Coordinates of C-alpha atoms in Angstrom, one line a residue:
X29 CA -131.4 -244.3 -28.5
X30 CA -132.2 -243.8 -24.9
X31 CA -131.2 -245.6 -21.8
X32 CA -132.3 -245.6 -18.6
X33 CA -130.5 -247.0 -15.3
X34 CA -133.2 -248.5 -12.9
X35 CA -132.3 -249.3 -9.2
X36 CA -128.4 -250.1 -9.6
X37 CA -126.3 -251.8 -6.6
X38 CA -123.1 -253.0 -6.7
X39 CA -121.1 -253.8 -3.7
X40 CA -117.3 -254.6 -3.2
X41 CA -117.2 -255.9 0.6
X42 CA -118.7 -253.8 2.7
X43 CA -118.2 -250.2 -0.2
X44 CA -121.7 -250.3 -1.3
X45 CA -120.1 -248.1 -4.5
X46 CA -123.5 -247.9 -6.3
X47 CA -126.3 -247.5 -4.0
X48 CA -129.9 -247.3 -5.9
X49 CA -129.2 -245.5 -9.2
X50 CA -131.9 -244.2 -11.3
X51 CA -130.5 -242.3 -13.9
X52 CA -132.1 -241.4 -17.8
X53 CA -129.8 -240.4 -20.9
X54 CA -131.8 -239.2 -24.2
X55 CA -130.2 -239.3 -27.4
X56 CA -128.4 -235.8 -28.7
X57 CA -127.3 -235.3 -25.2
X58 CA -123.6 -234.8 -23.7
X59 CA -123.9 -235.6 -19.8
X60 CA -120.9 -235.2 -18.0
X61 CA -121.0 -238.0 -14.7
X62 CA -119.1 -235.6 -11.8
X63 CA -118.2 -236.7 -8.3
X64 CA -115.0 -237.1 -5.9
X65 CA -113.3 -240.3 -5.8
X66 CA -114.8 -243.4 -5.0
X67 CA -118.0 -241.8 -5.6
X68 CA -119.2 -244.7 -7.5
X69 CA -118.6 -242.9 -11.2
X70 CA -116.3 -245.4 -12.7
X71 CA -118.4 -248.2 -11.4
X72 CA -121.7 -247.0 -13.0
X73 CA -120.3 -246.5 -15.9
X74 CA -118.3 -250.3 -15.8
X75 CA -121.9 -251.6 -15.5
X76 CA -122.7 -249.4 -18.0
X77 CA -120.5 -250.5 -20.8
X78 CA -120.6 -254.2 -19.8
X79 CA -117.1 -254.5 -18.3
X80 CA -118.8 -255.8 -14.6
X81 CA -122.4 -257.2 -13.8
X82 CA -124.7 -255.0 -11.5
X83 CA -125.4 -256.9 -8.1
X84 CA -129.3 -255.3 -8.2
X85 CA -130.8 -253.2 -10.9
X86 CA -131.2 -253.1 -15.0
X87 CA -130.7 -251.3 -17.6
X88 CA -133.0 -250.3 -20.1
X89 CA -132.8 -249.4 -24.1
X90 CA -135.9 -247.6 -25.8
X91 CA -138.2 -248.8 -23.3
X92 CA -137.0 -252.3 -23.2
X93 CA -134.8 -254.0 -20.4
X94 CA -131.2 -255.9 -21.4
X95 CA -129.0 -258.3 -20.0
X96 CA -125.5 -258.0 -21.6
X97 CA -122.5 -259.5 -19.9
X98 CA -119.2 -258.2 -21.1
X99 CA -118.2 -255.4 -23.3
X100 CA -118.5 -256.7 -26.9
X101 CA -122.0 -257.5 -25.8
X102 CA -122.6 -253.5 -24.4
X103 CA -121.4 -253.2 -27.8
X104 CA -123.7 -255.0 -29.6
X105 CA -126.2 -253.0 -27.7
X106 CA -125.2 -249.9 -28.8
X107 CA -122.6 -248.8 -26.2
X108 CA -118.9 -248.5 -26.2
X109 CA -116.3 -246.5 -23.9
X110 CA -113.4 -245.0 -24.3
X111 CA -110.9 -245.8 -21.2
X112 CA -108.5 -243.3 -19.8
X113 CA -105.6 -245.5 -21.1
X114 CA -107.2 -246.6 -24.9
X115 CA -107.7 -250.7 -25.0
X116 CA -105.7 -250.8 -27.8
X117 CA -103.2 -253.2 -29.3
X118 CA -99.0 -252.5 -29.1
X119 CA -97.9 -254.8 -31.4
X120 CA -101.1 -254.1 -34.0
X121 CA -101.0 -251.0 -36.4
X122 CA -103.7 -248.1 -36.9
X123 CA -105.7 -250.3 -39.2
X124 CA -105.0 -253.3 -37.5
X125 CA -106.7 -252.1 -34.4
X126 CA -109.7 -250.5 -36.2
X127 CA -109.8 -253.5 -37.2
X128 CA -110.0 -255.3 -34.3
X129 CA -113.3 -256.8 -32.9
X130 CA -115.5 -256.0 -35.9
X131 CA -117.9 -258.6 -37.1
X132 CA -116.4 -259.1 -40.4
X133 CA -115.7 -263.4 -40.8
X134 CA -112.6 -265.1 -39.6
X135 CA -110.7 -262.8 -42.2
X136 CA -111.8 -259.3 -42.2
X137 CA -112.1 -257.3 -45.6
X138 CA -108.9 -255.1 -45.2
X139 CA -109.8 -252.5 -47.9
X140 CA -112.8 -252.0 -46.6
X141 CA -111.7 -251.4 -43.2
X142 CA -109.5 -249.1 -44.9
X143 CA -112.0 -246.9 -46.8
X144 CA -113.9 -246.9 -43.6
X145 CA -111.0 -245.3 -41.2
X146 CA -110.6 -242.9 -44.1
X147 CA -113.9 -242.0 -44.1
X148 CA -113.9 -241.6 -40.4
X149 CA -111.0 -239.9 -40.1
X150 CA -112.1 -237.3 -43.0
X151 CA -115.1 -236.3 -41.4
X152 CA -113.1 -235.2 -38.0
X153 CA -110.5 -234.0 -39.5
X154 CA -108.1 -236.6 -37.4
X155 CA -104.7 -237.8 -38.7
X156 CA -104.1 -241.2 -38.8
X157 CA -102.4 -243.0 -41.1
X158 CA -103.7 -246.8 -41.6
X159 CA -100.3 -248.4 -41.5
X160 CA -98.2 -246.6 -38.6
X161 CA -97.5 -248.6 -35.5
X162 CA -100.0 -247.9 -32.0
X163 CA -96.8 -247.3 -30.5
X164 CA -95.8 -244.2 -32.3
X165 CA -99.5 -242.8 -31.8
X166 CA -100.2 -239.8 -29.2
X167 CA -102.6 -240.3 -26.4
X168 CA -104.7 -237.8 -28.9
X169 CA -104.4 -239.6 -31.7
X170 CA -104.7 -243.2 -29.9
X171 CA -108.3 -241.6 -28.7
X172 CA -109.2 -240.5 -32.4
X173 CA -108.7 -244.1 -33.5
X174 CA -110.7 -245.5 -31.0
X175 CA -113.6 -243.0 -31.4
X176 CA -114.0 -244.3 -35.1
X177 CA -113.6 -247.6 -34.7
X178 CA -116.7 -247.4 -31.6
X179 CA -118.4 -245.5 -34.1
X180 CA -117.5 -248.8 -37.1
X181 CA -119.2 -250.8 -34.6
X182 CA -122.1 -249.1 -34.3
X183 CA -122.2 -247.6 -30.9
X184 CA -124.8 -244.9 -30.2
X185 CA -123.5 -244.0 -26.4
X186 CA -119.6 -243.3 -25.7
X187 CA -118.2 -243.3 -22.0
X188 CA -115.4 -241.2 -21.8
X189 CA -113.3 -241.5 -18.6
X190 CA -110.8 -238.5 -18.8
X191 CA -110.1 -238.2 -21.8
X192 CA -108.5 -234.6 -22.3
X193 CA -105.8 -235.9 -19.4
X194 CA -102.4 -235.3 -21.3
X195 CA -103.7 -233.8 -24.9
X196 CA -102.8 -230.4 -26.2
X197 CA -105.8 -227.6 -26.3
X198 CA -106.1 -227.8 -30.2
X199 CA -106.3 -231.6 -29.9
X200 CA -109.2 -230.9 -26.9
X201 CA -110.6 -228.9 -29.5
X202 CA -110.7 -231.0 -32.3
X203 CA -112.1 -233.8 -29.8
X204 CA -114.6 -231.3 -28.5
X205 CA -116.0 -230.2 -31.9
X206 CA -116.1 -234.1 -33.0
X207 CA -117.9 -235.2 -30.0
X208 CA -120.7 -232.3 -30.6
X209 CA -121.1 -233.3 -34.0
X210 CA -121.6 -236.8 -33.3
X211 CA -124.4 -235.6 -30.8
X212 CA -125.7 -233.0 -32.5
X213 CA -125.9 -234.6 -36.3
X214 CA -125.9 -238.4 -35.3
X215 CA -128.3 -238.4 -31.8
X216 CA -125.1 -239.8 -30.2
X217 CA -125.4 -240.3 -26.0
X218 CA -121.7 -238.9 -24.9
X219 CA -120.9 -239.6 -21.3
X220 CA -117.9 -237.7 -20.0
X221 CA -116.9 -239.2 -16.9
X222 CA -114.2 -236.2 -15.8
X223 CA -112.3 -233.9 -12.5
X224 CA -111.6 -231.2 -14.9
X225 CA -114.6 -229.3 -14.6
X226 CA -113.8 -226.2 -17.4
X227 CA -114.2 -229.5 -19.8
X228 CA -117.3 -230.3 -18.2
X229 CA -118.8 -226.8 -18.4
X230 CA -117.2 -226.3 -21.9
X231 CA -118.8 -229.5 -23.2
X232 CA -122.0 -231.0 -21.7
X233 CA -126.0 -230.1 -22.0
X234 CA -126.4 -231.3 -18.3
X235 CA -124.6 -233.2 -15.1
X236 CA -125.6 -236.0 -13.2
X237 CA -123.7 -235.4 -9.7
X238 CA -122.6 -238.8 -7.4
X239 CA -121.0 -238.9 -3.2
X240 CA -120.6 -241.7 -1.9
X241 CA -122.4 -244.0 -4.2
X242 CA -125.5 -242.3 -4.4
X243 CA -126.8 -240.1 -6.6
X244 CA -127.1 -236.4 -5.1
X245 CA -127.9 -233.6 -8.4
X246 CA -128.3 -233.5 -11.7
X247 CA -129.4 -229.9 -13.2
X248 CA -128.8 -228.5 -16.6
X249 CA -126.4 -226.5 -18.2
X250 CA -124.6 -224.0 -17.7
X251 CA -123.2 -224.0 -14.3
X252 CA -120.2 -222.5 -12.5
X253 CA -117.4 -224.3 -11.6
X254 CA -117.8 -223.5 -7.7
X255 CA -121.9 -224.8 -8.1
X256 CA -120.3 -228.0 -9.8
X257 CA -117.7 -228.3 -6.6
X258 CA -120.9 -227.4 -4.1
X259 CA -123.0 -230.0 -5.7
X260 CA -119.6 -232.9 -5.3
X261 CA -118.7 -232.0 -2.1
X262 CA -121.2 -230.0 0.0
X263 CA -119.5 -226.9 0.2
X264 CA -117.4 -224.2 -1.8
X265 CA -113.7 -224.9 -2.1
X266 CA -111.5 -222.0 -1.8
X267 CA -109.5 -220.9 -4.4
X268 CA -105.7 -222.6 -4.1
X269 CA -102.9 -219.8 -3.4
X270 CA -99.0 -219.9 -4.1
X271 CA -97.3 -219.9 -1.7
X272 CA -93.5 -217.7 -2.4
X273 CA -90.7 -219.5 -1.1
X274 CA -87.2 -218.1 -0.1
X275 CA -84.8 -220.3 -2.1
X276 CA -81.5 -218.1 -2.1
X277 CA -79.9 -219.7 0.8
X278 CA -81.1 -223.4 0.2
X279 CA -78.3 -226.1 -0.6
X280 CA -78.6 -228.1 -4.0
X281 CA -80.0 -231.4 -3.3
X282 CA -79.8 -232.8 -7.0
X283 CA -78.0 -231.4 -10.0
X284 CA -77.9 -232.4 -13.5
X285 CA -75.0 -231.3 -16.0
X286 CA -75.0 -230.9 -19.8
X287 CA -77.6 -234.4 -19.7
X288 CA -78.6 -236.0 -22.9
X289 CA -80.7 -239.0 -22.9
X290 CA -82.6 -240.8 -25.7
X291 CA -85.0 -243.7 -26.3
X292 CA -83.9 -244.4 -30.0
X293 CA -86.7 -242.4 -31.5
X294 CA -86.7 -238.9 -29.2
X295 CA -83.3 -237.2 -28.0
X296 CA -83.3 -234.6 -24.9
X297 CA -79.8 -233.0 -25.3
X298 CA -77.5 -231.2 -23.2
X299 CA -79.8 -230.4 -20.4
X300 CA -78.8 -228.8 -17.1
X301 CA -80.8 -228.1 -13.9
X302 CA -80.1 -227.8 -10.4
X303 CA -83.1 -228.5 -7.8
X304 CA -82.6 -226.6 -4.2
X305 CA -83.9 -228.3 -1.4
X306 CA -87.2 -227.1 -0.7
X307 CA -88.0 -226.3 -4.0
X308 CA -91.0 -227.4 -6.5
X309 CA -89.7 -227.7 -10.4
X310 CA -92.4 -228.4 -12.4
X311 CA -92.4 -230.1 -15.8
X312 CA -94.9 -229.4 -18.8
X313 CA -95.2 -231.1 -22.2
X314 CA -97.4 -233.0 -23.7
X315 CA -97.3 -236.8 -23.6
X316 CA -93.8 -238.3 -25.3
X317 CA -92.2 -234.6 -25.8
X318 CA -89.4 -235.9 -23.2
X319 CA -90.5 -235.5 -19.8
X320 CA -90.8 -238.3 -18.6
X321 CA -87.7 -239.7 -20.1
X322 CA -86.1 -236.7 -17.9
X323 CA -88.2 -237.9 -14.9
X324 CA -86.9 -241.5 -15.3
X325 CA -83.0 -240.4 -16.0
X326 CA -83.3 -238.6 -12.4
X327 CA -84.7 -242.0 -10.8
X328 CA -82.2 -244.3 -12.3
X329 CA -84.6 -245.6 -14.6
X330 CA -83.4 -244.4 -17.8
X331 CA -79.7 -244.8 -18.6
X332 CA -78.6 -241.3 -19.9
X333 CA -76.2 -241.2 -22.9
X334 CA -73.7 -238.3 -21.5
X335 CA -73.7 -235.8 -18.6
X336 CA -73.5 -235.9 -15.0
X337 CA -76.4 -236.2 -12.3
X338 CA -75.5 -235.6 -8.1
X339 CA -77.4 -236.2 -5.3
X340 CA -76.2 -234.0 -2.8
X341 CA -72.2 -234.8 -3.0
X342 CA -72.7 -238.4 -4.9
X343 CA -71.9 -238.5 -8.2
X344 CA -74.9 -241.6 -10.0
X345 CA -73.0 -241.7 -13.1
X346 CA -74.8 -244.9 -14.5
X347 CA -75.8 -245.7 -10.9
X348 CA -79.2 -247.8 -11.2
X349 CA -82.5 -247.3 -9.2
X350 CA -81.4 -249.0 -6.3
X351 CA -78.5 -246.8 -6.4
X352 CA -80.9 -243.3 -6.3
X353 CA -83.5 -244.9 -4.0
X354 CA -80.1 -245.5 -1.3
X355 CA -79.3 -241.7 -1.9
X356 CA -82.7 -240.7 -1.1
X357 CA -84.8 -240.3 -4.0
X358 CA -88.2 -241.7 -4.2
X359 CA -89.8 -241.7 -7.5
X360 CA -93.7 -242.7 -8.4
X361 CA -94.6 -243.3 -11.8
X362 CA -97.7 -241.6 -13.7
X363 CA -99.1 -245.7 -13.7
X364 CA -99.9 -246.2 -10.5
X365 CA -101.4 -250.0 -12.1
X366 CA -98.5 -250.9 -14.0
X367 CA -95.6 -249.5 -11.4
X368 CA -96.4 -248.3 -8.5
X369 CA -98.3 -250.8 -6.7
X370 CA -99.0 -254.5 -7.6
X371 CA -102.3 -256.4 -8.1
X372 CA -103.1 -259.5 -6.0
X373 CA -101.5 -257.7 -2.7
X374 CA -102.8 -256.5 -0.2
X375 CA -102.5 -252.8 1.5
X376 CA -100.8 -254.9 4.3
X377 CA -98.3 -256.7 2.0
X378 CA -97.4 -252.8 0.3
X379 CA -96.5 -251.6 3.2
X380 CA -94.1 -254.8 4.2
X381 CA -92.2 -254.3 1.0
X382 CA -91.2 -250.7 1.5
X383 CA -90.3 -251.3 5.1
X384 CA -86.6 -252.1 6.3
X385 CA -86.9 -256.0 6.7
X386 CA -83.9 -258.3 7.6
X387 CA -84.9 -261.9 6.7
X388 CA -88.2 -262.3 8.0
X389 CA -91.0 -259.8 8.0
X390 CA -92.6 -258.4 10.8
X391 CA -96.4 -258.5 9.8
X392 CA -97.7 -256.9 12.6
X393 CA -95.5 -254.3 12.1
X394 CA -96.6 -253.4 8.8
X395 CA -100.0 -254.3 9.8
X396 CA -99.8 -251.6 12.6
X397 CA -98.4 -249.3 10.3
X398 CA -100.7 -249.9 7.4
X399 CA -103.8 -249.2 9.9
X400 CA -102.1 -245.6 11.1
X401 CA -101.5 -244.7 7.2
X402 CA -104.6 -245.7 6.2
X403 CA -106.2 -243.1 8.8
X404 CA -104.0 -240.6 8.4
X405 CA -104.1 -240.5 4.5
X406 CA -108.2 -241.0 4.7
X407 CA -108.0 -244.3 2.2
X408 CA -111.6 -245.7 1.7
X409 CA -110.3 -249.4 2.4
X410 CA -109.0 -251.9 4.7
X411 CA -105.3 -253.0 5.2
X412 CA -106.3 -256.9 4.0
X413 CA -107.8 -255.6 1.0
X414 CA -106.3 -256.1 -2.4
X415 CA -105.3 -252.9 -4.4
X416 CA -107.4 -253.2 -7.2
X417 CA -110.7 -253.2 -5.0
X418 CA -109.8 -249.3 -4.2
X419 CA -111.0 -246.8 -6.5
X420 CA -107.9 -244.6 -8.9
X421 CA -108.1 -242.0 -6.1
X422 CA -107.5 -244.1 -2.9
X423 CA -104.5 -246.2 -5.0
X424 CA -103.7 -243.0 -5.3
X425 CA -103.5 -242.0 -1.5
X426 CA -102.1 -245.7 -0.2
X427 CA -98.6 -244.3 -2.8
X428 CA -98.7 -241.7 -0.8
X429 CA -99.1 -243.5 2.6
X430 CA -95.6 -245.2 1.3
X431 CA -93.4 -242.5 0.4
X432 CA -90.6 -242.5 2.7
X433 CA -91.5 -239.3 5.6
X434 CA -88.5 -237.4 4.5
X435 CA -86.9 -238.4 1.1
X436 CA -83.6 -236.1 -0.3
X437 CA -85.4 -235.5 -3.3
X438 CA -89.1 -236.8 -4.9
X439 CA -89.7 -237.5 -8.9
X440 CA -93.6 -237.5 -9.2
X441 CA -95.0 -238.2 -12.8
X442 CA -98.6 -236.6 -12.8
X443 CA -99.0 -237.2 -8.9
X444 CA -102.5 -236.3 -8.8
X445 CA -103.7 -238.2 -12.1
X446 CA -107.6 -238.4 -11.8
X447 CA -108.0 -237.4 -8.7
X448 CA -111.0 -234.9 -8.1
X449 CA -109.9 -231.2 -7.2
X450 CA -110.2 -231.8 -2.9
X451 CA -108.0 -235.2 -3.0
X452 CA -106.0 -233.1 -5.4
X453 CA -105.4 -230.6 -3.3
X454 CA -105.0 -232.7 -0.5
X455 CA -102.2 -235.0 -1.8
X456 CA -100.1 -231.8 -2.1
X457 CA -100.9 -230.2 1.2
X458 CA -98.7 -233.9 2.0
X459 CA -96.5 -232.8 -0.5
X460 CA -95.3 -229.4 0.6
X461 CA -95.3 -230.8 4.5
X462 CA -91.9 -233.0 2.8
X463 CA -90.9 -229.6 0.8
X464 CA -91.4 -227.7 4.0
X465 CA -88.7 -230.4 5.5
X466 CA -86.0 -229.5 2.9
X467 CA -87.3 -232.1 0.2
X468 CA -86.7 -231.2 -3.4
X469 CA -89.6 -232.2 -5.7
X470 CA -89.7 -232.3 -9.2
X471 CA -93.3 -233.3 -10.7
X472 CA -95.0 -233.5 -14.2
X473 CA -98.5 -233.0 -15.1
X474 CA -100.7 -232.4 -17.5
X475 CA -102.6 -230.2 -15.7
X476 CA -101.3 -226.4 -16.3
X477 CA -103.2 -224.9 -13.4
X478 CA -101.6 -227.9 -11.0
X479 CA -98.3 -226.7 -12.5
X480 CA -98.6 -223.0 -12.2
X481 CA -100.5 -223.4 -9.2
X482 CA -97.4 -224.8 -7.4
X483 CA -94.3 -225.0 -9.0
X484 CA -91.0 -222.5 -8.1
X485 CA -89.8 -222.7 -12.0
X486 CA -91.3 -224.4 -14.8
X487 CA -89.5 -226.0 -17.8
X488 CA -91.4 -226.5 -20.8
X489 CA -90.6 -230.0 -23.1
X490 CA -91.4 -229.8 -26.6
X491 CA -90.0 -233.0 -29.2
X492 CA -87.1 -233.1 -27.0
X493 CA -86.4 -228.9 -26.8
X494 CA -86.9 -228.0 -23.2
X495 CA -86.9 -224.0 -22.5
X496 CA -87.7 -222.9 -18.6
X497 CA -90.6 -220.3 -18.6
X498 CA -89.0 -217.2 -17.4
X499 CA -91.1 -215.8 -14.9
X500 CA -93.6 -218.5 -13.1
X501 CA -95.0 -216.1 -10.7
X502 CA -96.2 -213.9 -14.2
X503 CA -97.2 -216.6 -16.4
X504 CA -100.5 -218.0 -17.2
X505 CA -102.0 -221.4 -18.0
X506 CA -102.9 -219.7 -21.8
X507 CA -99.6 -218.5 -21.7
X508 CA -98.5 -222.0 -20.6
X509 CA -100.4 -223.8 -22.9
X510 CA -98.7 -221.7 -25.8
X511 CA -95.5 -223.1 -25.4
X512 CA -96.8 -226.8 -24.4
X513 CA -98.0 -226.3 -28.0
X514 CA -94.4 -225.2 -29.3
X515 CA -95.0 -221.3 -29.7
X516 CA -92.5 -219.5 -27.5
X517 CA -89.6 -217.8 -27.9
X518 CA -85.7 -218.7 -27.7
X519 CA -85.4 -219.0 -23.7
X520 CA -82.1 -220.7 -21.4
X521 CA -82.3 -223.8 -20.9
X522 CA -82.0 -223.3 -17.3
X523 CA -81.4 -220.4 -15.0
X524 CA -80.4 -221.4 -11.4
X525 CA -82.3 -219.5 -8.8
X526 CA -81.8 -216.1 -7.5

């Protein structure tokens, strides 16, 4: 298979996010798609896999042009991709949601399907087992299953948007070593839409490079990481330093005692921590090992079972998220879609519900406001547009723009989730102005060098253990990823600082 993208437009307003794309893709080849947010990456590759019509422009298949609309049709064409969040179904099982789509008749041959996935699953060496529930799947494993069934379906080009974001490095290998295969022995087209450029140079045969909706490079492999950043954003980015912090004298602004929470199928027990104003507390695991149970608990979002949590003086003893939010801490959830902001609103109508409104709101107010935000917080939109029209990255920034200026303490689940590495960078240059101020933040990520990189003291969640890394300041993201992975030694689970 081969594909080429002819003369590509699409316009939301006045964003012209794809602006005369001409790209090719030959067969055997893994390209990865690079460029900052709103660059126009996830949009080509929406057009792409049939999930939104091109305004101008067509796509072409061995030499001939095609008109799909909608993804089953990209499909049946030959192309399939694999979202950041799987499209799969909760309530279905493994098999169930291999099952799912296939072209099989009103009632689909179930052993079949079955020796299929086994098939599939033998020949990657990936663990699923047909009849357990989506919901007890990793993010890993929820990838895995919709690799094969793309490949039941006969794709011959995978998108993949992110998809090492919150995996372990043996399941990045495993998905690495597939992916090659599938390229190398099958002709497969993998497109590897990703920030994390070590995957990028680890991975692909060549880049294609985007800024602001156009399409700027595309050179072969290998490449540095600082030629890849050049190419995105015109110039070198220096390497980020840590910055040492004096926290000896600095009053506790949230503390946690002997905590155990649950969720029925995971148990974090008898965890203590204490959080100094000022200071950064990171939190590694990989996804379900606990963290963001913990995260939740210190937001009022998650009931825990026994223990005590403080805010400053004020005991929140199965005190709700009102209750938190009133003793000033602010927490934003890793889904920025599903809880953070709300679709159908406006940037305008955000900013009026986070604002302190009597009975009637002032819109001009949180008009005025909105506009000052906006500029100060660089958002590639306009305060009466809705917030699914922005790009992952600017949603990104307008949660920012409504963070209270000087919370007690702020919970932030993966706070730069796909973001490239300058808006990266650039949310936390916001972050440690509030630390600078005496705010305590506690953040996960699945990005070891964004925890290493910034964090005062690290505690590592493994199936519900937690064990603090003993010295941040000598650890490294191997080291790191070592005990992500479960391999580290009997540690305290926490040691207040010096």
């Amino acid at each position: 298979m081969n594909i080429e993208l002819k003369g590509i437009h699409k316009r939301f307003g006045p964003v012209h996010a794809n602006n005369d794309i001409n790209l090719k893709f030959g067969e055997g080849r893994i390209v990865g798609i690079l460029g900052e947010n709103g660059a126009g990456k996830s949009t080509l590759m929406k057009i792409l896999s049939g999930f939104q019509p091109a305004d101008e422009g067509e796509i072409w298949i061995d030499g001939q042009p095609v008109n799909y609309h909608g993804p089953q049709a990209a499909i049946a064409h030959g192309i399939g991709m694999l979202q950041q969040d799987p499209l799969d179904v909760g309530a279905f099982t493994v098999l169930e949601n291999f099952m799912y789509g296939s072209n099989d008749g009103f009632i689909p041959n179930r052993n079949q399907a079955r020796k299929t996935l086994q098939q599939y699953t033998r020949r990657f060496g990936f663990e699923l087992n047909p009849s357990t529930p989506i919901n007890e799947l990793s993010i890993a494993q929820r990838q895995q299953l919709e690799i094969v069934r793309l490949l039941a379906l006969g794709v011959k080009a995978m998108i993949l948007d992110e998809p090492t974001t919150g995996i372990s490095a043996e399941q990045k290998t495993m998905l690495f070593d597939a992916l090659r295969e599938l390229a190398t022995n099958d002709g497969m087209i993998v497109l590897l839409v990703s920030h994390k450029l070590e995957d990028v140079i680890a991975l692909c045969n060549e880049v294609a490079v985007l800024r602001g909706g156009r399409i700027v490079g595309e050179r072969q492999m290998p490449a540095t990481a600082q030629e890849l950043v050049t190419m995105m954003f015109g110039e070198a980015i220096k390497p980020q330093t840590r910055a040492v912090v004096d926290l000896r004298k600095a009053k506790p602004v949230l503390s946690l005692q002997n905590v155990s929470i649950s969720d029925g199928r995971l148990h974090v027990d008898d965890f203590s921590l204490t959080l100094r104003a000022g200071e950064v507390i990171g939190f590694a695991g990989l996804d379900g090992s606990g963290q963001e149970m913990m995260m939740r608990t210190m937001a009022g979002l998650h009931v825990l079972d026994s223990g005590q949590i403080r805010v400053h003086d004020r005991g929140l003893l199965r005190a709700g998220y009102r209750e938190f939010a009133e003793a000033g801490v602010t927490y934003c959830a890793a889904g920025r879609t599903e809880e953070g902001l709300i679709a159908g609103l406006t940037l305008t109508e955000h900013m009026a519900l986070v604002q302190d409104n009597n009975v009637r709101i002032d819109w001009g107010k949180a008009r005025a406001t909105m506009d000052k935000q906006i500029q100060r917080y660089d958002v590639r939109g306009r305060a009466t547009d809705p917030i699914e029209a922005l790009s992952g990255g600017n949603q990104q920034r307008v949660l920012m723009a409504l963070i209270p200026e000087k919370p007690i303490v702020m919970v932030l689940d993966n706070p730069t989730r796909g973001l490239d590495v300058d808006s990266a960078r650039w949310i936390w240059q916001q972050l440690l102005e509030r630390r600078n101020v005496g705010t305590g933040i506690v953040f996960g990520s699945p990005d070891l060098d964004e925890l290493v990189a910034y964090s005062d003291r690290i505690f590592v969640f493994y199936a519900g253990r937690v064990t603090e890394v003993p010295d941040v300041r000598q650890t490294n993201v191997d080291e790191l990823g070592h005990m992500i992975g479960g391999h580290f030694e009997e540690a305290t689970h926490a040691v207040q600082p010096a």
